[in-house]
mmCIF file with all atom_site columns, C-alpha atoms in Angstrom:
data_model
loop_
_atom_site.group_PDB
_atom_site.id
_atom_site.type_symbol
_atom_site.label_atom_id
_atom_site.label_alt_id
_atom_site.label_comp_id
_atom_site.label_asym_id
_atom_site.label_entity_id
_atom_site.label_seq_id
_atom_site.pdbx_PDB_ins_code
_atom_site.Cartn_x
_atom_site.Cartn_y
_atom_site.Cartn_z
_atom_site.occupancy
_atom_site.B_iso_or_equiv
_atom_site.pdbx_formal_charge
_atom_site.auth_seq_id
_atom_site.auth_comp_id
_atom_site.auth_asym_id
_atom_site.auth_atom_id
_atom_site.pdbx_PDB_model_num
ATOM 1   C CA . MET A 1 1   ? 20.177  -38.346 42.435 1.00 0.00 ? 1   MET A CA 1
ATOM 2   C CA . ALA A 1 2   ? 18.449  -39.556 45.798 1.00 0.00 ? 2   ALA A CA 1
ATOM 3   C CA . SER A 1 3   ? 17.061  -42.955 45.871 1.00 0.00 ? 3   SER A CA 1
ATOM 4   C CA . HIS A 1 4   ? 13.220  -43.109 46.949 1.00 0.00 ? 4   HIS A CA 1
ATOM 5   C CA . ALA A 1 5   ? 13.840  -44.873 49.460 1.00 0.00 ? 5   ALA A CA 1
ATOM 6   C CA . SER A 1 6   ? 16.140  -42.073 50.993 1.00 0.00 ? 6   SER A CA 1
ATOM 7   C CA . SER A 1 7   ? 13.545  -39.115 50.071 1.00 0.00 ? 7   SER A CA 1
ATOM 8   C CA . PRO A 1 8   ? 12.231  -37.604 52.989 1.00 0.00 ? 8   PRO A CA 1
ATOM 9   C CA . GLY A 1 9   ? 8.810   -38.326 51.981 1.00 0.00 ? 9   GLY A CA 1
ATOM 10  C CA . SER A 1 10  ? 9.418   -42.012 51.496 1.00 0.00 ? 10  SER A CA 1
ATOM 11  C CA . HIS A 1 11  ? 8.468   -42.644 54.928 1.00 0.00 ? 11  HIS A CA 1
ATOM 12  C CA . THR A 1 12  ? 5.050   -39.981 54.792 1.00 0.00 ? 12  THR A CA 1
ATOM 13  C CA . ILE A 1 13  ? 4.316   -41.974 51.645 1.00 0.00 ? 13  ILE A CA 1
ATOM 14  C CA . PRO A 1 14  ? 3.335   -45.304 53.412 1.00 0.00 ? 14  PRO A CA 1
ATOM 15  C CA . ALA A 1 15  ? 1.748   -43.592 56.365 1.00 0.00 ? 15  ALA A CA 1
ATOM 16  C CA . SER A 1 16  ? -0.478  -41.465 54.621 1.00 0.00 ? 16  SER A CA 1
ATOM 17  C CA . GLY A 1 17  ? -1.687  -44.102 52.436 1.00 0.00 ? 17  GLY A CA 1
ATOM 18  C CA . ALA A 1 18  ? -2.415  -45.782 55.972 1.00 0.00 ? 18  ALA A CA 1
ATOM 19  C CA . SER A 1 19  ? -4.218  -42.722 56.502 1.00 0.00 ? 19  SER A CA 1
ATOM 20  C CA . SER A 1 20  ? -7.099  -41.105 53.956 1.00 0.00 ? 20  SER A CA 1
ATOM 21  C CA . ARG A 1 21  ? -6.520  -37.530 55.192 1.00 0.00 ? 21  ARG A CA 1
ATOM 22  C CA . VAL A 1 22  ? -3.351  -35.655 56.939 1.00 0.00 ? 22  VAL A CA 1
ATOM 23  C CA . ARG A 1 23  ? -4.447  -32.099 57.459 1.00 0.00 ? 23  ARG A CA 1
ATOM 24  C CA . ARG A 1 24  ? -1.256  -29.905 57.924 1.00 0.00 ? 24  ARG A CA 1
ATOM 25  C CA . ARG A 1 25  ? -0.811  -26.012 58.355 1.00 0.00 ? 25  ARG A CA 1
ATOM 26  C CA . VAL A 1 26  ? 1.324   -25.558 55.185 1.00 0.00 ? 26  VAL A CA 1
ATOM 27  C CA . ALA A 1 27  ? 4.146   -22.260 55.195 1.00 0.00 ? 27  ALA A CA 1
ATOM 28  C CA . TRP A 1 28  ? 3.104   -20.585 52.025 1.00 0.00 ? 28  TRP A CA 1
ATOM 29  C CA . SER A 1 29  ? 3.726   -17.723 50.132 1.00 0.00 ? 29  SER A CA 1
ATOM 30  C CA . GLY A 1 30  ? 4.289   -15.821 53.225 1.00 0.00 ? 30  GLY A CA 1
ATOM 31  C CA . ARG A 1 31  ? 1.232   -17.189 54.757 1.00 0.00 ? 31  ARG A CA 1
ATOM 32  C CA . GLU A 1 32  ? 0.817   -19.812 56.605 1.00 0.00 ? 32  GLU A CA 1
ATOM 33  C CA . ARG A 1 33  ? -2.256  -22.077 54.806 1.00 0.00 ? 33  ARG A CA 1
ATOM 34  C CA . LEU A 1 34  ? -4.544  -25.042 55.559 1.00 0.00 ? 34  LEU A CA 1
ATOM 35  C CA . GLY A 1 35  ? -3.217  -28.443 53.608 1.00 0.00 ? 35  GLY A CA 1
ATOM 36  C CA . LEU A 1 36  ? -4.823  -31.685 53.017 1.00 0.00 ? 36  LEU A CA 1
ATOM 37  C CA . LEU A 1 37  ? -1.698  -33.774 51.640 1.00 0.00 ? 37  LEU A CA 1
ATOM 38  C CA . ARG A 1 38  ? -3.181  -36.955 50.774 1.00 0.00 ? 38  ARG A CA 1
ATOM 39  C CA . VAL A 1 39  ? -1.376  -39.777 49.119 1.00 0.00 ? 39  VAL A CA 1
ATOM 40  C CA . ARG A 1 40  ? -2.191  -40.482 45.031 1.00 0.00 ? 40  ARG A CA 1
ATOM 41  C CA . ASP A 1 41  ? -0.587  -42.981 42.936 1.00 0.00 ? 41  ASP A CA 1
ATOM 42  C CA . ASP A 1 42  ? 2.395   -43.017 45.757 1.00 0.00 ? 42  ASP A CA 1
ATOM 43  C CA . VAL A 1 43  ? 2.548   -39.381 45.017 1.00 0.00 ? 43  VAL A CA 1
ATOM 44  C CA . LEU A 1 44  ? 2.496   -37.004 48.089 1.00 0.00 ? 44  LEU A CA 1
ATOM 45  C CA . VAL A 1 45  ? -0.792  -34.502 46.797 1.00 0.00 ? 45  VAL A CA 1
ATOM 46  C CA . LEU A 1 46  ? -0.953  -31.608 48.862 1.00 0.00 ? 46  LEU A CA 1
ATOM 47  C CA . HIS A 1 47  ? -4.737  -29.344 48.411 1.00 0.00 ? 47  HIS A CA 1
ATOM 48  C CA . ALA A 1 48  ? -4.569  -26.094 49.376 1.00 0.00 ? 48  ALA A CA 1
ATOM 49  C CA . MET A 1 49  ? -7.424  -25.283 51.483 1.00 0.00 ? 49  MET A CA 1
ATOM 50  C CA . ARG A 1 50  ? -9.097  -21.777 52.681 1.00 0.00 ? 50  ARG A CA 1
ATOM 51  C CA . TRP A 1 51  ? -9.617  -19.911 56.025 1.00 0.00 ? 51  TRP A CA 1
ATOM 52  C CA . PRO A 1 52  ? -13.286 -19.408 57.091 1.00 0.00 ? 52  PRO A CA 1
ATOM 53  C CA . ASP A 1 53  ? -12.485 -15.604 56.797 1.00 0.00 ? 53  ASP A CA 1
ATOM 54  C CA . GLU A 1 54  ? -10.830 -16.376 52.974 1.00 0.00 ? 54  GLU A CA 1
ATOM 55  C CA . ILE A 1 55  ? -14.178 -17.895 51.896 1.00 0.00 ? 55  ILE A CA 1
ATOM 56  C CA . ARG A 1 56  ? -16.953 -15.107 50.492 1.00 0.00 ? 56  ARG A CA 1
ATOM 57  C CA . ASP A 1 57  ? -20.547 -15.275 50.579 1.00 0.00 ? 57  ASP A CA 1
ATOM 58  C CA . PRO A 1 58  ? -21.190 -16.554 47.049 1.00 0.00 ? 58  PRO A CA 1
ATOM 59  C CA . THR A 1 59  ? -24.918 -14.736 47.264 1.00 0.00 ? 59  THR A CA 1
ATOM 60  C CA . ALA A 1 60  ? -23.366 -11.265 47.048 1.00 0.00 ? 60  ALA A CA 1
ATOM 61  C CA . LEU A 1 61  ? -21.759 -12.218 43.541 1.00 0.00 ? 61  LEU A CA 1
ATOM 62  C CA . LEU A 1 62  ? -25.007 -12.924 42.141 1.00 0.00 ? 62  LEU A CA 1
ATOM 63  C CA . PRO A 1 63  ? -26.763 -9.990  39.832 1.00 0.00 ? 63  PRO A CA 1
ATOM 64  C CA . PRO A 1 64  ? -29.702 -8.447  40.553 1.00 0.00 ? 64  PRO A CA 1
ATOM 65  C CA . PRO A 1 65  ? -32.838 -10.175 39.488 1.00 0.00 ? 65  PRO A CA 1
ATOM 66  C CA . ALA A 1 66  ? -34.059 -9.277  36.185 1.00 0.00 ? 66  ALA A CA 1
ATOM 67  C CA . GLU A 1 67  ? -37.069 -9.985  34.112 1.00 0.00 ? 67  GLU A CA 1
ATOM 68  C CA . VAL A 1 68  ? -35.908 -11.649 30.957 1.00 0.00 ? 68  VAL A CA 1
ATOM 69  C CA . SER A 1 69  ? -38.358 -11.738 28.132 1.00 0.00 ? 69  SER A CA 1
ATOM 70  C CA . GLU A 1 70  ? -39.080 -14.915 25.500 1.00 0.00 ? 70  GLU A CA 1
ATOM 71  C CA . GLU A 1 71  ? -37.786 -13.433 22.979 1.00 0.00 ? 71  GLU A CA 1
ATOM 72  C CA . GLU A 1 72  ? -34.411 -12.602 24.875 1.00 0.00 ? 72  GLU A CA 1
ATOM 73  C CA . ILE A 1 73  ? -33.995 -16.074 25.814 1.00 0.00 ? 73  ILE A CA 1
ATOM 74  C CA . ALA A 1 74  ? -34.775 -17.155 22.322 1.00 0.00 ? 74  ALA A CA 1
ATOM 75  C CA . GLY A 1 75  ? -31.600 -14.874 21.098 1.00 0.00 ? 75  GLY A CA 1
ATOM 76  C CA . ALA A 1 76  ? -29.279 -15.891 24.050 1.00 0.00 ? 76  ALA A CA 1
ATOM 77  C CA . LEU A 1 77  ? -29.979 -19.287 23.042 1.00 0.00 ? 77  LEU A CA 1
ATOM 78  C CA . ALA A 1 78  ? -29.438 -18.702 19.093 1.00 0.00 ? 78  ALA A CA 1
ATOM 79  C CA . LEU A 1 79  ? -25.911 -16.775 19.598 1.00 0.00 ? 79  LEU A CA 1
ATOM 80  C CA . MET A 1 80  ? -24.865 -20.092 22.256 1.00 0.00 ? 80  MET A CA 1
ATOM 81  C CA . ASP A 1 81  ? -25.641 -22.073 19.472 1.00 0.00 ? 81  ASP A CA 1
ATOM 82  C CA . THR A 1 82  ? -23.609 -20.570 16.888 1.00 0.00 ? 82  THR A CA 1
ATOM 83  C CA . LEU A 1 83  ? -20.837 -20.332 19.256 1.00 0.00 ? 83  LEU A CA 1
ATOM 84  C CA . THR A 1 84  ? -20.797 -24.081 20.455 1.00 0.00 ? 84  THR A CA 1
ATOM 85  C CA . VAL A 1 85  ? -18.408 -26.347 18.733 1.00 0.00 ? 85  VAL A CA 1
ATOM 86  C CA . ASP A 1 86  ? -18.791 -30.605 18.018 1.00 0.00 ? 86  ASP A CA 1
ATOM 87  C CA . THR A 1 87  ? -15.761 -31.148 18.899 1.00 0.00 ? 87  THR A CA 1
ATOM 88  C CA . LEU A 1 88  ? -12.582 -30.251 21.213 1.00 0.00 ? 88  LEU A CA 1
ATOM 89  C CA . GLU A 1 89  ? -9.992  -31.053 18.756 1.00 0.00 ? 89  GLU A CA 1
ATOM 90  C CA . GLY A 1 90  ? -8.178  -28.598 16.299 1.00 0.00 ? 90  GLY A CA 1
ATOM 91  C CA . PRO A 1 91  ? -5.542  -26.368 16.332 1.00 0.00 ? 91  PRO A CA 1
ATOM 92  C CA . GLU A 1 92  ? -7.118  -23.963 18.326 1.00 0.00 ? 92  GLU A CA 1
ATOM 93  C CA . PHE A 1 93  ? -7.753  -26.324 21.173 1.00 0.00 ? 93  PHE A CA 1
ATOM 94  C CA . THR A 1 94  ? -4.032  -27.375 21.779 1.00 0.00 ? 94  THR A CA 1
ATOM 95  C CA . ASP A 1 95  ? -1.992  -26.056 25.078 1.00 0.00 ? 95  ASP A CA 1
ATOM 96  C CA . ARG A 1 96  ? 0.564   -24.649 23.481 1.00 0.00 ? 96  ARG A CA 1
ATOM 97  C CA . TYR A 1 97  ? 1.973   -22.440 26.812 1.00 0.00 ? 97  TYR A CA 1
ATOM 98  C CA . THR A 1 98  ? 2.474   -25.992 28.125 1.00 0.00 ? 98  THR A CA 1
ATOM 99  C CA . GLU A 1 99  ? 3.764   -27.265 25.384 1.00 0.00 ? 99  GLU A CA 1
ATOM 100 C CA . ALA A 1 100 ? 6.835   -23.737 24.690 1.00 0.00 ? 100 ALA A CA 1
ATOM 101 C CA . LEU A 1 101 ? 7.313   -24.987 28.162 1.00 0.00 ? 101 LEU A CA 1
ATOM 102 C CA . ALA A 1 102 ? 8.517   -28.109 27.975 1.00 0.00 ? 102 ALA A CA 1
ATOM 103 C CA . GLU A 1 103 ? 10.540  -27.157 24.925 1.00 0.00 ? 103 GLU A CA 1
ATOM 104 C CA . ILE A 1 104 ? 12.374  -24.561 26.983 1.00 0.00 ? 104 ILE A CA 1
ATOM 105 C CA . ILE A 1 105 ? 12.725  -27.295 29.898 1.00 0.00 ? 105 ILE A CA 1
ATOM 106 C CA . GLU A 1 106 ? 13.983  -29.816 27.703 1.00 0.00 ? 106 GLU A CA 1
ATOM 107 C CA . ALA A 1 107 ? 16.864  -27.091 25.399 1.00 0.00 ? 107 ALA A CA 1
ATOM 108 C CA . LYS A 1 108 ? 18.092  -26.300 28.954 1.00 0.00 ? 108 LYS A CA 1
ATOM 109 C CA . ARG A 1 109 ? 18.139  -29.820 30.521 1.00 0.00 ? 109 ARG A CA 1
ATOM 110 C CA . GLU A 1 110 ? 20.229  -30.842 27.577 1.00 0.00 ? 110 GLU A CA 1
ATOM 111 C CA . ASP A 1 111 ? 22.272  -27.082 27.639 1.00 0.00 ? 111 ASP A CA 1
ATOM 112 C CA . LYS A 1 112 ? 21.374  -26.691 24.133 1.00 0.00 ? 112 LYS A CA 1
ATOM 113 C CA . PRO A 1 113 ? 20.151  -22.811 22.997 1.00 0.00 ? 113 PRO A CA 1
ATOM 114 C CA . LEU A 1 114 ? 16.256  -21.834 23.592 1.00 0.00 ? 114 LEU A CA 1
ATOM 115 C CA . PRO A 1 115 ? 14.051  -22.405 20.543 1.00 0.00 ? 115 PRO A CA 1
ATOM 116 C CA . ALA A 1 116 ? 13.077  -19.334 18.648 1.00 0.00 ? 116 ALA A CA 1
ATOM 117 C CA . VAL A 1 117 ? 10.481  -17.682 19.126 1.00 0.00 ? 117 VAL A CA 1
ATOM 118 C CA . GLU A 1 118 ? 7.640   -17.552 16.348 1.00 0.00 ? 118 GLU A CA 1
ATOM 119 C CA . GLU A 1 119 ? 6.796   -13.852 15.570 1.00 0.00 ? 119 GLU A CA 1
ATOM 120 C CA . PRO A 1 120 ? 3.408   -13.354 14.513 1.00 0.00 ? 120 PRO A CA 1
ATOM 121 C CA . GLU A 1 121 ? 2.662   -13.536 10.498 1.00 0.00 ? 121 GLU A CA 1
ATOM 122 C CA . GLN A 1 122 ? 1.262   -9.922  10.535 1.00 0.00 ? 122 GLN A CA 1
ATOM 123 C CA . PRO A 1 123 ? 1.094   -7.715  13.529 1.00 0.00 ? 123 PRO A CA 1
ATOM 124 C CA . ALA A 1 124 ? -2.525  -7.162  14.821 1.00 0.00 ? 124 ALA A CA 1
ATOM 125 C CA . PRO A 1 125 ? -3.801  -3.638  13.701 1.00 0.00 ? 125 PRO A CA 1
ATOM 126 C CA . VAL A 1 126 ? -3.808  -0.980  16.181 1.00 0.00 ? 126 VAL A CA 1
ATOM 127 C CA . LEU A 1 127 ? -7.025  0.442   16.679 1.00 0.00 ? 127 LEU A CA 1
ATOM 128 C CA . ASP A 1 128 ? -7.643  4.102   17.461 1.00 0.00 ? 128 ASP A CA 1
ATOM 129 C CA . LEU A 1 129 ? -9.893  4.507   20.266 1.00 0.00 ? 129 LEU A CA 1
ATOM 130 C CA . MET A 1 130 ? -10.767 7.909   20.523 1.00 0.00 ? 130 MET A CA 1
ATOM 131 C CA . ALA A 1 131 ? -11.369 7.795   16.637 1.00 0.00 ? 131 ALA A CA 1
ATOM 132 C CA . ALA A 1 132 ? -13.959 4.772   17.093 1.00 0.00 ? 132 ALA A CA 1
ATOM 133 C CA . LEU A 1 133 ? -15.322 6.785   20.316 1.00 0.00 ? 133 LEU A CA 1
ATOM 134 C CA . GLN A 1 134 ? -16.179 9.820   18.201 1.00 0.00 ? 134 GLN A CA 1
ATOM 135 C CA . GLU A 1 135 ? -17.404 7.971   15.381 1.00 0.00 ? 135 GLU A CA 1
ATOM 136 C CA . SER A 1 136 ? -19.673 5.851   17.587 1.00 0.00 ? 136 SER A CA 1
ATOM 137 C CA . VAL A 1 137 ? -20.610 9.218   19.046 1.00 0.00 ? 137 VAL A CA 1
ATOM 138 C CA . SER A 1 138 ? -21.699 10.767  15.426 1.00 0.00 ? 138 SER A CA 1
ATOM 139 C CA . LYS A 1 139 ? -23.570 7.490   14.429 1.00 0.00 ? 139 LYS A CA 1
ATOM 140 C CA . ALA A 1 140 ? -25.655 7.517   17.471 1.00 0.00 ? 140 ALA A CA 1
ATOM 141 C CA . LYS A 1 141 ? -26.100 11.478  17.360 1.00 0.00 ? 141 LYS A CA 1
ATOM 142 C CA . ALA A 1 142 ? -27.087 11.285  12.970 1.00 0.00 ? 142 ALA A CA 1
ATOM 143 C CA . SER A 1 143 ? -29.513 8.234   14.494 1.00 0.00 ? 143 SER A CA 1
ATOM 144 C CA . ARG A 1 144 ? -30.849 10.538  17.265 1.00 0.00 ? 144 ARG A CA 1
ATOM 145 C CA . GLY A 1 145 ? -31.723 13.431  14.793 1.00 0.00 ? 145 GLY A CA 1
ATOM 146 C CA . ASP A 1 146 ? -28.934 15.163  16.750 1.00 0.00 ? 146 ASP A CA 1
ATOM 147 C CA . ALA A 1 147 ? -26.002 17.275  14.950 1.00 0.00 ? 147 ALA A CA 1
ATOM 148 C CA . GLY A 1 148 ? -25.711 20.708  16.776 1.00 0.00 ? 148 GLY A CA 1
ATOM 149 C CA . PRO A 1 149 ? -23.651 20.520  20.277 1.00 0.00 ? 149 PRO A CA 1
ATOM 150 C CA . ALA A 1 150 ? -25.089 20.277  22.962 1.00 0.00 ? 150 ALA A CA 1
ATOM 151 C CA . ASP A 1 151 ? -26.593 23.001  25.211 1.00 0.00 ? 151 ASP A CA 1
ATOM 152 C CA . VAL A 1 152 ? -25.236 24.011  27.645 1.00 0.00 ? 152 VAL A CA 1
ATOM 153 C CA . HIS A 1 153 ? -27.076 25.250  31.171 1.00 0.00 ? 153 HIS A CA 1
ATOM 154 C CA . GLU A 1 154 ? -25.779 26.879  34.471 1.00 0.00 ? 154 GLU A CA 1
ATOM 155 C CA . LEU A 1 155 ? -26.822 24.441  37.652 1.00 0.00 ? 155 LEU A CA 1
ATOM 156 C CA . PRO A 1 156 ? -28.776 26.115  40.472 1.00 0.00 ? 156 PRO A CA 1
ATOM 157 C CA . LYS A 1 157 ? -26.973 27.606  43.180 1.00 0.00 ? 157 LYS A CA 1
ATOM 158 C CA . LYS A 1 158 ? -27.325 25.182  46.522 1.00 0.00 ? 158 LYS A CA 1
ATOM 159 C CA . LYS A 1 159 ? -28.543 26.946  49.415 1.00 0.00 ? 159 LYS A CA 1
ATOM 160 C CA . THR A 1 160 ? -25.945 27.370  52.127 1.00 0.00 ? 160 THR A CA 1
ATOM 161 C CA . ALA A 1 161 ? -28.014 26.366  56.070 1.00 0.00 ? 161 ALA A CA 1
ATOM 162 C CA . ALA A 1 162 ? -27.206 29.031  58.682 1.00 0.00 ? 162 ALA A CA 1
ATOM 163 C CA . GLN A 1 163 ? -23.565 28.468  59.763 1.00 0.00 ? 163 GLN A CA 1
ATOM 164 C CA . LYS A 1 164 ? -23.596 27.768  63.867 1.00 0.00 ? 164 LYS A CA 1
ATOM 165 C CA . PRO A 1 165 ? -21.745 28.940  66.199 1.00 0.00 ? 165 PRO A CA 1
ATOM 166 C CA . PRO A 1 166 ? -18.544 26.417  67.296 1.00 0.00 ? 166 PRO A CA 1
ATOM 167 C CA . ALA A 1 167 ? -19.274 24.577  70.390 1.00 0.00 ? 167 ALA A CA 1
ATOM 168 C CA . LYS A 1 168 ? -17.525 25.645  73.898 1.00 0.00 ? 168 LYS A CA 1
ATOM 169 C CA . GLN A 1 169 ? -14.904 23.700  74.962 1.00 0.00 ? 169 GLN A CA 1
ATOM 170 C CA . THR A 1 170 ? -14.545 22.736  78.566 1.00 0.00 ? 170 THR A CA 1
ATOM 171 C CA . GLY A 1 171 ? -11.457 22.730  80.193 1.00 0.00 ? 171 GLY A CA 1
ATOM 172 C CA . ALA A 1 172 ? -9.319  19.846  79.560 1.00 0.00 ? 172 ALA A CA 1
ATOM 173 C CA . LYS A 1 173 ? -9.713  16.983  82.069 1.00 0.00 ? 173 LYS A CA 1
ATOM 174 C CA . LYS A 1 174 ? -6.565  16.278  83.587 1.00 0.00 ? 174 LYS A CA 1
ATOM 175 C CA . THR A 1 175 ? -5.665  12.307  83.511 1.00 0.00 ? 175 THR A CA 1
ATOM 176 C CA . ALA A 1 176 ? -3.552  10.590  85.988 1.00 0.00 ? 176 ALA A CA 1
ATOM 177 C CA . GLY A 1 177 ? -0.173  10.263  85.141 1.00 0.00 ? 177 GLY A CA 1
ATOM 178 C CA . ARG A 1 178 ? 1.036   6.738   85.251 1.00 0.00 ? 178 ARG A CA 1
ATOM 179 C CA . ARG A 1 179 ? 2.774   5.488   88.354 1.00 0.00 ? 179 ARG A CA 1
ATOM 180 C CA . PRO A 1 180 ? 6.177   3.884   87.830 1.00 0.00 ? 180 PRO A CA 1
ATOM 181 C CA . ARG A 1 181 ? 7.275   0.043   87.590 1.00 0.00 ? 181 ARG A CA 1
ATOM 182 C CA . SER A 1 182 ? 8.176   -0.961  90.511 1.00 0.00 ? 182 SER A CA 1
ATOM 183 C CA . PRO A 1 183 ? 11.261  -2.507  91.190 1.00 0.00 ? 183 PRO A CA 1
#
């Protein structure tokens, strides 16, 4: 393993530390990108930046304005209160992915077999979406008192505009040919 002093970044880190920021173009994922190279705790850190054409106008993402009643606001606040927790501790707030990845890396580093994958205790129930949809439609019809099939009516035929004769074509214009290249 190479020592820190002989690594390619050993000269870059002190030089970058003297400057607050270094902007670089970086080839990354098959594209040229902008990057901000900084030193943080003796480690080079690359912040990916965006080109101006990659930045979207955030106003295009805003939902259309809507009037909200006080009752709707109170309902939304009540819902938020029921979903809020006081502490972010416990097994549901553990990063199991990172822990499993660390176990795999450690097993590969020590040439040990990979850890066994935990099977779920009980498989999740498979929902029949069509049955759920049909049940929902039936309930909606029953609540409206609309139990029979829908009436089907034919749409009126569209009126067609009188066909215009095609425009007359004029003779094709003769275009000048290419001149040969001079030797």
